[in-house]
Short mmCIF file of C-alpha atoms in Angstrom, two decimals:
data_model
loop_
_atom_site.label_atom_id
_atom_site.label_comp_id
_atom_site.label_asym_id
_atom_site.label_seq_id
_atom_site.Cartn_x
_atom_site.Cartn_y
_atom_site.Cartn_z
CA UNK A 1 88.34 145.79 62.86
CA UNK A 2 88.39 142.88 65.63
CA UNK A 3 87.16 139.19 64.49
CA UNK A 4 83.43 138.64 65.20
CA UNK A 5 82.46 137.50 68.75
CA UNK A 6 82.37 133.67 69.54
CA UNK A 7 78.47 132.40 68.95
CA UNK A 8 76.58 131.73 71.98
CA UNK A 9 73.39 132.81 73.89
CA UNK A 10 71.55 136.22 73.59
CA UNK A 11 72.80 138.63 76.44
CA UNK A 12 69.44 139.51 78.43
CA UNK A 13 68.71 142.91 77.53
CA UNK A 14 67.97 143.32 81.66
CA UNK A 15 71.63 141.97 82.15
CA UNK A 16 70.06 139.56 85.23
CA UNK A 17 72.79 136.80 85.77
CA UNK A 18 71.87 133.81 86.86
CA UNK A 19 71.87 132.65 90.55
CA UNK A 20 74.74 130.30 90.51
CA UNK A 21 77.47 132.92 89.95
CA UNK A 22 77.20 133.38 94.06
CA UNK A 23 78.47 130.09 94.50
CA UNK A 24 81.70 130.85 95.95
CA UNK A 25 82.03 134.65 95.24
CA UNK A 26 82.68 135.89 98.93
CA UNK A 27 86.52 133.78 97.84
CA UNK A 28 86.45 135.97 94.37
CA UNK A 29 87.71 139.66 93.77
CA UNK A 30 86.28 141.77 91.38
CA UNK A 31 87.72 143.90 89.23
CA UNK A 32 86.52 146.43 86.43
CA UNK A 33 88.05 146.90 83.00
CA UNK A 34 86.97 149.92 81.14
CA UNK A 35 87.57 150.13 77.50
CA UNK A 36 88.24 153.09 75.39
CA UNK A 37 87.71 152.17 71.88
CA UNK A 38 89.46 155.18 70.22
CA UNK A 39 92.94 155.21 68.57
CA UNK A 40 94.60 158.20 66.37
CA UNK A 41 95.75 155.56 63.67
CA UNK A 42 95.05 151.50 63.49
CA UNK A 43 98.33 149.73 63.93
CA UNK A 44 98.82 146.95 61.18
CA UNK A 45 99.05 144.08 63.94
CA UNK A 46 96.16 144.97 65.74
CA UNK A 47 92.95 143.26 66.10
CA UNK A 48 91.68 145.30 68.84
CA UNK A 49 88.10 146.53 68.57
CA UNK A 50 89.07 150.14 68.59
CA UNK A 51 88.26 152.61 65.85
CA UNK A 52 89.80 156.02 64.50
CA UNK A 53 87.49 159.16 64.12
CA UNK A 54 86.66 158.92 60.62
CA UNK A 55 85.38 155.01 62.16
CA UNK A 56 82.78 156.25 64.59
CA UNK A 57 79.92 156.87 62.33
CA UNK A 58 77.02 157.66 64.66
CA UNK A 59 79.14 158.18 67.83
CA UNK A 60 80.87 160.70 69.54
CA UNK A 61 84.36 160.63 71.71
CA UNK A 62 83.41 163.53 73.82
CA UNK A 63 80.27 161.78 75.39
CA UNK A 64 81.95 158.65 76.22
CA UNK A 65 82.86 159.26 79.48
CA UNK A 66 78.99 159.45 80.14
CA UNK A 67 78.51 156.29 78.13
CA UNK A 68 80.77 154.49 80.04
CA UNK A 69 79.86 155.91 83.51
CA UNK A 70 76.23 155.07 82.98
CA UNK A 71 77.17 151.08 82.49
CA UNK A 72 79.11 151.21 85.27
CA UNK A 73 75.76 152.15 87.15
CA UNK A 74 74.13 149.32 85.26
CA UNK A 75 76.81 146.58 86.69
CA UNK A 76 76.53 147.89 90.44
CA UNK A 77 72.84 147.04 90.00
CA UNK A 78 73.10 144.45 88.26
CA UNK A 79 75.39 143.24 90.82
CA UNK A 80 73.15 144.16 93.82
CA UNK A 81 70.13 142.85 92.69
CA UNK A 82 71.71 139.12 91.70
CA UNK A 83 72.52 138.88 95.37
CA UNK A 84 76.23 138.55 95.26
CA UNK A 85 78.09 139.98 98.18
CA UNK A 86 79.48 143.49 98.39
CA UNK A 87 82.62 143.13 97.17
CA UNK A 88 84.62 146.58 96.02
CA UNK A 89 86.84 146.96 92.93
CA UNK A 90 90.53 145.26 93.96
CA UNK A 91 91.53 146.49 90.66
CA UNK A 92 90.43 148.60 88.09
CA UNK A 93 91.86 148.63 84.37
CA UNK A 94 91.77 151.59 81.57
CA UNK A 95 92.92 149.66 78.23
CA UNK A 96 92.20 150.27 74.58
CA UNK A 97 92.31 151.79 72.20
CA UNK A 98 94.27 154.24 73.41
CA UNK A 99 92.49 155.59 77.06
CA UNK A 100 94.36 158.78 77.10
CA UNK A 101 93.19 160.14 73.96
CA UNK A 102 90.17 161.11 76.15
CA UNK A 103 90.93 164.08 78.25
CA UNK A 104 92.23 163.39 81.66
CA UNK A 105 89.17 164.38 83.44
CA UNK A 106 87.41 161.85 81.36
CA UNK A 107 89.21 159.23 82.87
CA UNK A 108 88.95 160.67 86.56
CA UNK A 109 85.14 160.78 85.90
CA UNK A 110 85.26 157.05 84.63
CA UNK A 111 86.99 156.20 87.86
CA UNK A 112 84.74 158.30 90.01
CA UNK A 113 81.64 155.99 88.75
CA UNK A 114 83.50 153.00 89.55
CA UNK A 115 84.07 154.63 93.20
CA UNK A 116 80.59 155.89 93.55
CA UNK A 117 78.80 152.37 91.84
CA UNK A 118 81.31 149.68 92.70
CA UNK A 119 83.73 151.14 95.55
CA UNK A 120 87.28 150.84 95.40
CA UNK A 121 88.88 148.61 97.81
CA UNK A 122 91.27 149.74 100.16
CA UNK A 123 94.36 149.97 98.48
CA UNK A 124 93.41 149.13 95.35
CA UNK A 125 95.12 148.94 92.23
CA UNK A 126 94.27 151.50 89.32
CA UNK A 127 96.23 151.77 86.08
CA UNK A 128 95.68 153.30 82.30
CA UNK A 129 97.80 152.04 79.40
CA UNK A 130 99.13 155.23 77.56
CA UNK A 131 100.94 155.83 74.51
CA UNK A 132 103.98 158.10 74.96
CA UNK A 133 103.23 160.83 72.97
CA UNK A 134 99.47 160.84 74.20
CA UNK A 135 100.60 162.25 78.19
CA UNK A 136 102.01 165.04 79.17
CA UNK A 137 103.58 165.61 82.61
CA UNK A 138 100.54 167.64 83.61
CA UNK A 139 97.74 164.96 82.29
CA UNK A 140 99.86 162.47 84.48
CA UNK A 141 99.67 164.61 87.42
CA UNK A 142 96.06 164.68 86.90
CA UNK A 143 95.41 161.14 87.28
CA UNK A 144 97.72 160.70 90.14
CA UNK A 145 95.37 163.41 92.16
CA UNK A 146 92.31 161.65 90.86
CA UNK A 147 93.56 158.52 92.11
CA UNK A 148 95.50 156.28 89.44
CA UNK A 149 98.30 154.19 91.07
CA UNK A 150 99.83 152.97 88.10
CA UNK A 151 100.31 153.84 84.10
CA UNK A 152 101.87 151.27 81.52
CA UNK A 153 103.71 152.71 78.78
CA UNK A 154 103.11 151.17 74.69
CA UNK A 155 106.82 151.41 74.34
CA UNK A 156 107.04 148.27 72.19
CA UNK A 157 110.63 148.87 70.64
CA UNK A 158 113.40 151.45 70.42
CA UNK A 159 114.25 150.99 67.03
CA UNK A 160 112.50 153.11 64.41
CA UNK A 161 112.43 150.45 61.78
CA UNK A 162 110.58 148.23 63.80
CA UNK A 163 108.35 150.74 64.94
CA UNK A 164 107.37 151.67 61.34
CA UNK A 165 106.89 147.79 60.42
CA UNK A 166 104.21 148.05 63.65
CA UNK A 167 102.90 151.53 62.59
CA UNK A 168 103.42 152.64 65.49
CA UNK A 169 103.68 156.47 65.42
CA UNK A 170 105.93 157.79 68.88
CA UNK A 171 109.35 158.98 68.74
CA UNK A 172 111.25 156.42 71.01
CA UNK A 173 112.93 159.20 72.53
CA UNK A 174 110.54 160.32 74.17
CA UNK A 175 110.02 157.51 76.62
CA UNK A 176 112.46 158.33 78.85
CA UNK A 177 110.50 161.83 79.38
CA UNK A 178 106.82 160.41 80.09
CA UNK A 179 108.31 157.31 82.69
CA UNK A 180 109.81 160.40 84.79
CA UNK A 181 106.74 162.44 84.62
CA UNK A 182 105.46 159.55 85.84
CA UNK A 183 107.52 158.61 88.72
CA UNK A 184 106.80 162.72 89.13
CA UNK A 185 103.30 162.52 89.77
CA UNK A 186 103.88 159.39 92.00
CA UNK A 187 102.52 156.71 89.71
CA UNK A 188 104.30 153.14 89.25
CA UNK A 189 105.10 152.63 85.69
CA UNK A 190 104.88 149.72 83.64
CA UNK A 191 107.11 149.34 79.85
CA UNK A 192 105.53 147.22 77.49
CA UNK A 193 107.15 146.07 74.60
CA UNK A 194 106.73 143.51 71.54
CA UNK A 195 109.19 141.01 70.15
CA UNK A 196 109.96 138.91 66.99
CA UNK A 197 108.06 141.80 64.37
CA UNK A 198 108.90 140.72 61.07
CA UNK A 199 112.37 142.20 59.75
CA UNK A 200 113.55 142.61 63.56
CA UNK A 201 116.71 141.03 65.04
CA UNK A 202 118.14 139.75 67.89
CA UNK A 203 120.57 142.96 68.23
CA UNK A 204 117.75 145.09 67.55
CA UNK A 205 115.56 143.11 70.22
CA UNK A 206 118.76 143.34 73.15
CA UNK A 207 118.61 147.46 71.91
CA UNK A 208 115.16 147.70 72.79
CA UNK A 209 115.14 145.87 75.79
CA UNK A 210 118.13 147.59 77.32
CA UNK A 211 116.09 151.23 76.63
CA UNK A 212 113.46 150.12 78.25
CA UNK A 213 115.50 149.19 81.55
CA UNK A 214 117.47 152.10 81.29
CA UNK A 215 113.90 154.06 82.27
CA UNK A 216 114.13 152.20 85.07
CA UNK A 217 110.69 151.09 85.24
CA UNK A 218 108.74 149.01 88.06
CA UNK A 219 107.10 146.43 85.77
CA UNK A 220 107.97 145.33 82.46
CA UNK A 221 105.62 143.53 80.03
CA UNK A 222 107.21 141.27 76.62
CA UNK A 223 104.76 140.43 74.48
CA UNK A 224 105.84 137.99 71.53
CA UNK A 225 103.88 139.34 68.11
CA UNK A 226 101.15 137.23 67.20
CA UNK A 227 99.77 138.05 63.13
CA UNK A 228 95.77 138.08 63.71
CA UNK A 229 93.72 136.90 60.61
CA UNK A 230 92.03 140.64 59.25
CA UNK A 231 94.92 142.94 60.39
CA UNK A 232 96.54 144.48 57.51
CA UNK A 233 99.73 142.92 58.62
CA UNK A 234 98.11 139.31 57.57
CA UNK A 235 97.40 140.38 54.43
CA UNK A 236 100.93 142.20 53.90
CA UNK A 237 102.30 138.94 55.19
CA UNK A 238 99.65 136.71 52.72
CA UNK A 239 100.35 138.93 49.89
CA UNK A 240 104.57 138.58 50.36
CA UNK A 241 105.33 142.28 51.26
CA UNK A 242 106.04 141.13 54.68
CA UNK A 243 108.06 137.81 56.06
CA UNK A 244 106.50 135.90 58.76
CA UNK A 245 107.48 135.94 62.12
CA UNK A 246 110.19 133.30 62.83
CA UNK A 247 109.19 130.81 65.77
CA UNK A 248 112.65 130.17 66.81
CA UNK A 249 114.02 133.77 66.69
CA UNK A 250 110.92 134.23 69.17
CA UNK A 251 111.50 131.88 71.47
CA UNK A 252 115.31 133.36 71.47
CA UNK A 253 114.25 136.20 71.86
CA UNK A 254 112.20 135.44 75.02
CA UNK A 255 115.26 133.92 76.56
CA UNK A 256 117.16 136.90 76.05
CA UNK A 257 114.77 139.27 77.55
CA UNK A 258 114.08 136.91 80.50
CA UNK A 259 117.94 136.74 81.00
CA UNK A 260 118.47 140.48 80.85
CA UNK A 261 115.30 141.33 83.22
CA UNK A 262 116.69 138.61 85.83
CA UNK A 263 120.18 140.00 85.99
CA UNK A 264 118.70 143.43 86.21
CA UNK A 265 116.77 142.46 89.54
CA UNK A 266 113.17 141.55 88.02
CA UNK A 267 111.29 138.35 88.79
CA UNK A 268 108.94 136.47 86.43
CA UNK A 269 105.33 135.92 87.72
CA UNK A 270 103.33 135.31 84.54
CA UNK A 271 104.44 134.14 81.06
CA UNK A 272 104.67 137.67 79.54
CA UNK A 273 105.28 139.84 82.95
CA UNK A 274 108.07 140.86 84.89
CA UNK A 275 108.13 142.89 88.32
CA UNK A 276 110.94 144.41 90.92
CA UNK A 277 109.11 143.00 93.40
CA UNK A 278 105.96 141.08 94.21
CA UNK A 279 104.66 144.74 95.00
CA UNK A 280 105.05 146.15 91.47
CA UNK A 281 102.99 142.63 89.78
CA UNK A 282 100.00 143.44 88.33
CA UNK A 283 97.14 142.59 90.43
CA UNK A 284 95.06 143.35 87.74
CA UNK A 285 96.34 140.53 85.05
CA UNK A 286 96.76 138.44 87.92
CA UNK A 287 92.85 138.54 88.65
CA UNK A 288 92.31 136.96 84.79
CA UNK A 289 95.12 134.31 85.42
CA UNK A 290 93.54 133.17 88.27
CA UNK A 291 89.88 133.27 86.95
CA UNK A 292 88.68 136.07 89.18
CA UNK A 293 85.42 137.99 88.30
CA UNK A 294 85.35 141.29 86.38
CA UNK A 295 83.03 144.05 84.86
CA UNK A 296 84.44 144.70 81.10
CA UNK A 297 82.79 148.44 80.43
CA UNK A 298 82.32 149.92 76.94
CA UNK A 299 81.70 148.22 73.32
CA UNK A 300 82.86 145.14 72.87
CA UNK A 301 84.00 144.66 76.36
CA UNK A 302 84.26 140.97 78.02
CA UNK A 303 83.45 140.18 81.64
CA UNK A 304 83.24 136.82 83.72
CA UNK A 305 81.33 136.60 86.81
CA UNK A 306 81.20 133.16 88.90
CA UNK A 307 81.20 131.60 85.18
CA UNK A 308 78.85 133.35 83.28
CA UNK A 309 81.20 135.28 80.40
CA UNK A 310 79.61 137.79 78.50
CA UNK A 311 80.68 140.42 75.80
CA UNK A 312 79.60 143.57 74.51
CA UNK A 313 78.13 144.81 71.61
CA UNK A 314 81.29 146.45 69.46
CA UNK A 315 80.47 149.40 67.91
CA UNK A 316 80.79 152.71 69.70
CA UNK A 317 76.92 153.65 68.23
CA UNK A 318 75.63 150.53 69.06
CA UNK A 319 76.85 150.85 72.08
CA UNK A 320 75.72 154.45 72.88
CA UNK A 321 72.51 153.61 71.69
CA UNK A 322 72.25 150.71 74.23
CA UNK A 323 73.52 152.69 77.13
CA UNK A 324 70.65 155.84 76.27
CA UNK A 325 67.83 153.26 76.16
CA UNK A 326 69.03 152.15 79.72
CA UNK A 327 69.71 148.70 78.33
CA UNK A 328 72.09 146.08 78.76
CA UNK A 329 75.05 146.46 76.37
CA UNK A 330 75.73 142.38 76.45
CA UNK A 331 75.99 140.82 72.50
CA UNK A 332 76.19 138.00 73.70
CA UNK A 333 76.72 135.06 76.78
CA UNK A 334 77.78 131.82 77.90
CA UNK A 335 77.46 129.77 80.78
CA UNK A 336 80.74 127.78 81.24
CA UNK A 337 80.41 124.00 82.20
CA UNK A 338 82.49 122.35 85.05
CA UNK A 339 84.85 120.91 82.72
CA UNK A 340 85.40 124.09 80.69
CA UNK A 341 85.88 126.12 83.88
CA UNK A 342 88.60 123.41 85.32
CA UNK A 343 90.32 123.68 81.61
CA UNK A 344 90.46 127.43 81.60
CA UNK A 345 91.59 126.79 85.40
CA UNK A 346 94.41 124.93 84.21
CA UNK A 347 95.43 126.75 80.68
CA UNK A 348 95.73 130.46 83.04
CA UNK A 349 97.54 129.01 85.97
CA UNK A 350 100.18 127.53 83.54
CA UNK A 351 100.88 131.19 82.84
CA UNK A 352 102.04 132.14 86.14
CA UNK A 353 105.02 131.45 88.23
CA UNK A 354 102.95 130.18 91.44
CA UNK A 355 101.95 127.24 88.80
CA UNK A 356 99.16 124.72 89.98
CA UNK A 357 98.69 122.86 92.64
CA UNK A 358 99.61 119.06 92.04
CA UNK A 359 96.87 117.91 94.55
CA UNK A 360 93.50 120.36 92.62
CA UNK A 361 94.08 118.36 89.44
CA UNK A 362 92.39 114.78 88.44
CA UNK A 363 93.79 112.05 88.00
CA UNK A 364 93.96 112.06 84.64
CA UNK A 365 95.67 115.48 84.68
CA UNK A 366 98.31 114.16 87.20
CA UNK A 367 99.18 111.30 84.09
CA UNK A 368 99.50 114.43 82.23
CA UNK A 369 102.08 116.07 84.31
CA UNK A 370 103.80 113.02 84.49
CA UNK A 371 104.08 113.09 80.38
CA UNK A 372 104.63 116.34 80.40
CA UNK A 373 108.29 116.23 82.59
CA UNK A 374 108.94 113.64 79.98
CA UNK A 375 109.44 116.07 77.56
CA UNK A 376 110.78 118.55 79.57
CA UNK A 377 107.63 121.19 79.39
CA UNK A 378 107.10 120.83 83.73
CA UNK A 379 110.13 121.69 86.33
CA UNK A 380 109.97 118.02 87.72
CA UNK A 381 111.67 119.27 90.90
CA UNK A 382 108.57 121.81 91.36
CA UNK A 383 106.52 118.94 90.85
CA UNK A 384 108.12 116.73 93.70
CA UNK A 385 106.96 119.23 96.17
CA UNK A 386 103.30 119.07 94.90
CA UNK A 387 103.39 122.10 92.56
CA UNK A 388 103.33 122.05 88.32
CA UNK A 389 105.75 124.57 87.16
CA UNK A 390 106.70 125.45 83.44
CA UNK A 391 109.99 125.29 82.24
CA UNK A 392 111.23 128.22 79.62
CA UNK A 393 110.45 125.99 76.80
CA UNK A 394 106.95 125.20 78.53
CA UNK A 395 106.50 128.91 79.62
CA UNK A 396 107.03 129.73 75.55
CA UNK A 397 104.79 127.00 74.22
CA UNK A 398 102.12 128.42 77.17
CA UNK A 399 101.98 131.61 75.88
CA UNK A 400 101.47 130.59 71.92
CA UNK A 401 98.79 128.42 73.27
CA UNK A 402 96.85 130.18 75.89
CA UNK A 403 96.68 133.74 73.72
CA UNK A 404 95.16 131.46 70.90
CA UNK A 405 92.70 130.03 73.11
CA UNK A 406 91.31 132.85 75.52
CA UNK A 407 89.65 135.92 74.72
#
């Protein structure tokens, strides 16, 4: 199971936000992120609130789709009646859990709520993670006619040893197969993959990096593995069974899969994400890096709007329960300050290759920056024209620090 929320506030059982998140929303997209909580088996390394069927106790997968269509109902009121402008979804986001355990028409009827509550901006982006032996090239077809844009792929490695240490559960082989099906049905495909699992090598790490540009893909995500206290793999780790990750074979490995990815034509944008082109970057992720506002749908969900962040209650029957009674499914919220906001501000734009601009920070940030080429964490010559940019050492040391930070 996932670590217990952060403490803060009581989430209004109305959901009313507060005036002040219109301050400034007409210049803010919204997105929606809907979570499906289900998974055939729990990986070791995750933390994820997701739960297998013998988990659900009290709730069922089939009516989810309902479940999650009626909060989706709940935000566009929600949204309406706070007085914030009309602003359509410029992205929406199917994550997990694994999304396409549910039936395909599951997920089209998700996305129809969003279309028929929220509105989907011209153009706008739509993706589902997927695992590769959960799709079939009919299911992908499916979602292409029901309006999905995009699909990103759990390959995580190539080599079976490092997918048992993961417990992950696809035959590599089969990747190949559901990128074309993809590229079939007309959908843009994202790889993701995971680096510096215990027991894995740099050989192994070039092997799985090269299979996943051999699919050719459009976008290609690198995450480095990060042990989460209450996963089994802490306790495997804790208990000697399993070595720790090594720091420096990590940040090698980063610089060999940002080496590989360049000379293969991709760009970096964020930390973690590579694209062909600026077309293929994921507006979705890009909406969180630049503190954007978004719905989070389904148990134990997070969302941010002008920022107030609130999150979900986590258990599937809890949930449900919430969702029949009409009720807000919120846990729990805060109400950032100025300073936290400008932090966060900071900490996400770090991430990302546009950087921040010199000239939005105080003072007392710009003595920062200035400590910060020092030790050769900022792209000094970025910062002569007025823009902080992170070196590969900084972009590294970004990453460790902003995934232990933000939710």
């Amino acid at each position: 199971m996932a670590g217990p929320q952060p403490i803060a506030d009581p989430a209004p059982l109305d959901g009313a936000l507060p005036g002040s998140v219109v301050d400034g929303a007409a210049e803010r997209t919204l997105s929606m992120y809907l979570h499906v909580p289900f998974c055939r088996v729990r990986c070791g390394y995750c933390d994820f609130n997701t739960y297998t069927a013998t988990e659900l106790r009290g709730a069922k997968q089939s009516d989810y789709a309902s479940e999650a269509a009626a909060e989706v109902a709940f935000a566009g009121a929600t949204l309406r009646a706070t007085g914030l402008p009309e602003r359509e979804a410029a992205t929406v986001f199917f994550g997990g859990g694994t999304p396409t355990l549910l039936p395909a028409s599951d997920l089209a009827r998700m996305l129809d709520a969003v279309r028929d509550s929220i509105g989907l901006a011209p153009g706008a982006e739509i993706t589902t993670e997927a695992n590769p032996d959960s799709v079939d090239a009919e299911y992908l077809t499916t979602l292409a006619d029901a309006g999905f844009t995009r699909v990103s792929f759990g390959m995580q490695s190539a080599v079976p040893h490092v997918l048992a240490t993961l417990e992950r559960t696809h035959d590599p082989e089969r990747v190949p197969r559901v990128v074309e099906w993809a590229r079939q049905a007309g959908l843009q495909v994202s790889v993701d993959l995971i680096y510096g699992t215990p027991g894995e090598s740099i050989d192994d790490w070039s092997a799985s990096v090269d299979a996943a540009l051999s699919t050719r893909p459009d976008h290609l995500s690198a995450y480095s593995l990060i042990v989460e206290d209450g996963t089994r793999l802490a306790r495997q780790i804790r208990s000697g069974t399993v070595s720790q990750p090594d720091e420096d074979l990590q940040a090698d490995m980063y610089e060999l899969v940002d080496e590989k990815l360049s000379a293969a034509g991709f760009s970096w944008y964020e930390v973690s994400n590579w694209s062909r082109g600026t077309e293929y970057a994921s507006r979705h992720n890009l909406a969180y890096w630049r503190s954007q506002d978004w719905w989070g749908i389904g148990p134990g969900a997070h969302s941010h709007i002008g920022g107030v962040r609130w999150w979900n209650v986590k258990h599937p029957a809890a949930y449900a329960s919430r969702m029949s009674e009409g009720l807000s499914p919120g846990a729990g919220r805060e109400t950032l300050s100025d300073d936290t906001r400008e932090l966060e501000r900071i900490l996400l734009l770090a991430r990302t290759r546009d950087g921040i601009p010199i000239p939005s920070l105080a003072s007392e940030a710009r003595v920062a920056v200035a400590g910060l080429i020092a030790d050769d964490l900022v792209n000094a010559e970025a910062a002569l024209r007025g823009r902080v940019e992170l070196t590969l050492r900084g972009r590294i040391l970004a990453d460790a620090v902003v995934r232990r930070l933000t939710v």
